[in-house]
């Protein structure tokens, strides 16, 4: 099947991807070689990477105190699929998401996302990059309290210059897709936690970004609701890349790949597990370390 041929799917979440041009197999991004598209072990992964990080470090300095939040990260993530980012509190998970999503600049190293190098870009250009390329989902939902669900989902499209009718139409479609067709005019306080997070996911999809970054999206939800949110993210990841930070190993198991991080470095397995525990999903984590 052609990369942009989605005729056998036909849902809103799986419409042809406009980022396919930028990260298509024929046109690897500058600085990304064919070796970025395969794991370090035995078999080739026949897809290009949507993310390529080279020796990325992030150092925070507060007076005399220096924190190395990211320490020489090398990471490639293929187009499409769900990646779980797992590590203890303070290991650098949010720092890594912020650097990938251009919410923060690395102290050193190169970040290439969807074919675009973020290193030398102005703030204005990073803002437009974020708007078009990344959808964020947060633990605390971050919906605007005085806007209803429909308006919350319409907002990113307004920033992106989409006409009002088209914004409204797409927001309705997205909310219906996440099961909230009957809640369009509810304000966040009139929605359950799981419903608020579904609005936030619809909002993250508003501008049809190739990449969704979710930082502990189920941290404020009970386990059953959390599982539903993961299943929704997993479905979304059939058409784009979803990176999800989690402390919950059972949820990480739902991902296509797991990336472990400890003290700002990627590791091949969960080093916080007891020594006798078998490495969880080590096979799935290999291509990323
Ligand atoms: N703005 C900042 N200024 C100084 N230090 C920071 C800043 N942001 C993060 N850090 C430090 O960097 C390290 C990594 O933080 P980060 O937020 O990435 O961890 P995390 O893995 O997301 O943790 P958690 O699971 O608790 O959210 C921590 O030691 C933290 O204290
Ligand atoms: Mg965090």
mmCIF file of N, CA and C in Angstrom, residues 7 15 42 64 81 84-85 97 103 145 149 151 153 173 180 203 213 246-247 251 260-261 269 271 276 281 286:
data_model
loop_
_atom_site.group_PDB
_atom_site.id
_atom_site.type_symbol
_atom_site.label_atom_id
_atom_site.label_comp_id
_atom_site.label_asym_id
_atom_site.label_seq_id
_atom_site.Cartn_x
_atom_site.Cartn_y
_atom_site.Cartn_z
ATOM 1 N N UNK A 7 -7.085 4.630 1.783
ATOM 2 C CA UNK A 7 -8.443 4.382 1.327
ATOM 3 C C UNK A 7 -9.100 3.215 2.047
ATOM 4 N N UNK A 15 -6.516 10.084 8.055
ATOM 5 C CA UNK A 15 -6.500 10.692 6.722
ATOM 6 C C UNK A 15 -5.063 10.875 6.260
ATOM 7 N N UNK A 42 19.818 -7.000 14.514
ATOM 8 C CA UNK A 42 19.922 -7.836 13.330
ATOM 9 C C UNK A 42 19.036 -7.456 12.146
ATOM 10 N N UNK A 64 25.225 27.799 41.879
ATOM 11 C CA UNK A 64 26.352 26.857 41.837
ATOM 12 C C UNK A 64 25.883 25.453 41.475
ATOM 13 N N UNK A 81 3.640 4.740 15.199
ATOM 14 C CA UNK A 81 3.804 3.811 16.307
ATOM 15 C C UNK A 81 3.845 4.523 17.644
ATOM 16 N N UNK A 84 6.809 4.188 24.455
ATOM 17 C CA UNK A 84 6.675 4.544 25.878
ATOM 18 C C UNK A 84 8.036 4.967 26.389
ATOM 19 N N UNK A 85 8.074 6.074 27.104
ATOM 20 C CA UNK A 85 9.313 6.565 27.715
ATOM 21 C C UNK A 85 9.179 6.335 29.217
ATOM 22 N N UNK A 97 11.095 15.123 26.384
ATOM 23 C CA UNK A 97 9.918 15.490 25.589
ATOM 24 C C UNK A 97 9.964 16.964 25.198
ATOM 25 N N UNK A 103 9.871 22.741 22.987
ATOM 26 C CA UNK A 103 9.444 23.612 24.083
ATOM 27 C C UNK A 103 10.667 24.110 24.837
ATOM 28 N N UNK A 145 -10.319 26.791 30.966
ATOM 29 C CA UNK A 145 -11.528 26.526 31.752
ATOM 30 C C UNK A 145 -12.780 27.237 31.263
ATOM 31 N N UNK A 149 -15.713 22.312 25.293
ATOM 32 C CA UNK A 149 -14.873 21.290 24.639
ATOM 33 C C UNK A 149 -14.614 21.658 23.177
ATOM 34 N N UNK A 151 -14.706 24.581 21.690
ATOM 35 C CA UNK A 151 -13.822 25.756 21.553
ATOM 36 C C UNK A 151 -12.378 25.413 21.904
ATOM 37 N N UNK A 153 -10.911 22.609 21.363
ATOM 38 C CA UNK A 153 -10.321 21.878 20.235
ATOM 39 C C UNK A 153 -10.139 22.798 19.024
ATOM 40 N N UNK A 173 -15.683 16.664 14.501
ATOM 41 C CA UNK A 173 -15.289 15.320 14.044
ATOM 42 C C UNK A 173 -14.331 14.677 15.049
ATOM 43 N N UNK A 180 -16.852 11.892 22.314
ATOM 44 C CA UNK A 180 -17.447 12.995 23.078
ATOM 45 C C UNK A 180 -18.430 13.834 22.261
ATOM 46 N N UNK A 203 -7.724 17.960 20.973
ATOM 47 C CA UNK A 203 -7.047 19.244 20.742
ATOM 48 C C UNK A 203 -5.636 19.022 20.184
ATOM 49 N N UNK A 213 3.114 14.167 21.720
ATOM 50 C CA UNK A 213 3.939 13.952 22.913
ATOM 51 C C UNK A 213 3.024 14.019 24.134
ATOM 52 N N UNK A 246 5.454 7.441 30.946
ATOM 53 C CA UNK A 246 4.655 6.777 31.976
ATOM 54 C C UNK A 246 5.538 6.190 33.068
ATOM 55 N N UNK A 247 4.983 6.141 34.264
ATOM 56 C CA UNK A 247 5.607 5.395 35.358
ATOM 57 C C UNK A 247 5.033 3.982 35.393
ATOM 58 N N UNK A 251 1.073 -0.146 31.455
ATOM 59 C CA UNK A 251 0.652 0.673 30.324
ATOM 60 C C UNK A 251 1.752 0.735 29.271
ATOM 61 N N UNK A 260 13.915 3.339 27.825
ATOM 62 C CA UNK A 260 14.172 3.533 29.252
ATOM 63 C C UNK A 260 15.198 4.639 29.433
ATOM 64 N N UNK A 261 14.983 5.451 30.454
ATOM 65 C CA UNK A 261 15.914 6.539 30.736
ATOM 66 C C UNK A 261 16.257 6.525 32.222
ATOM 67 N N UNK A 269 17.240 -1.324 29.465
ATOM 68 C CA UNK A 269 16.117 -1.887 30.203
ATOM 69 C C UNK A 269 15.882 -1.037 31.455
ATOM 70 N N UNK A 271 16.427 -0.040 34.715
ATOM 71 C CA UNK A 271 17.452 -0.277 35.743
ATOM 72 C C UNK A 271 16.920 -0.044 37.150
ATOM 73 N N UNK A 276 16.909 -9.235 39.935
ATOM 74 C CA UNK A 276 16.522 -10.544 39.423
ATOM 75 C C UNK A 276 15.354 -10.463 38.435
ATOM 76 N N UNK A 281 10.464 -6.209 28.102
ATOM 77 C CA UNK A 281 10.422 -5.743 26.716
ATOM 78 C C UNK A 281 11.778 -5.307 26.195
ATOM 79 N N UNK A 286 15.440 -2.358 22.023
ATOM 80 C CA UNK A 286 16.752 -2.369 21.395
ATOM 81 C C UNK A 286 16.999 -1.273 20.360
#
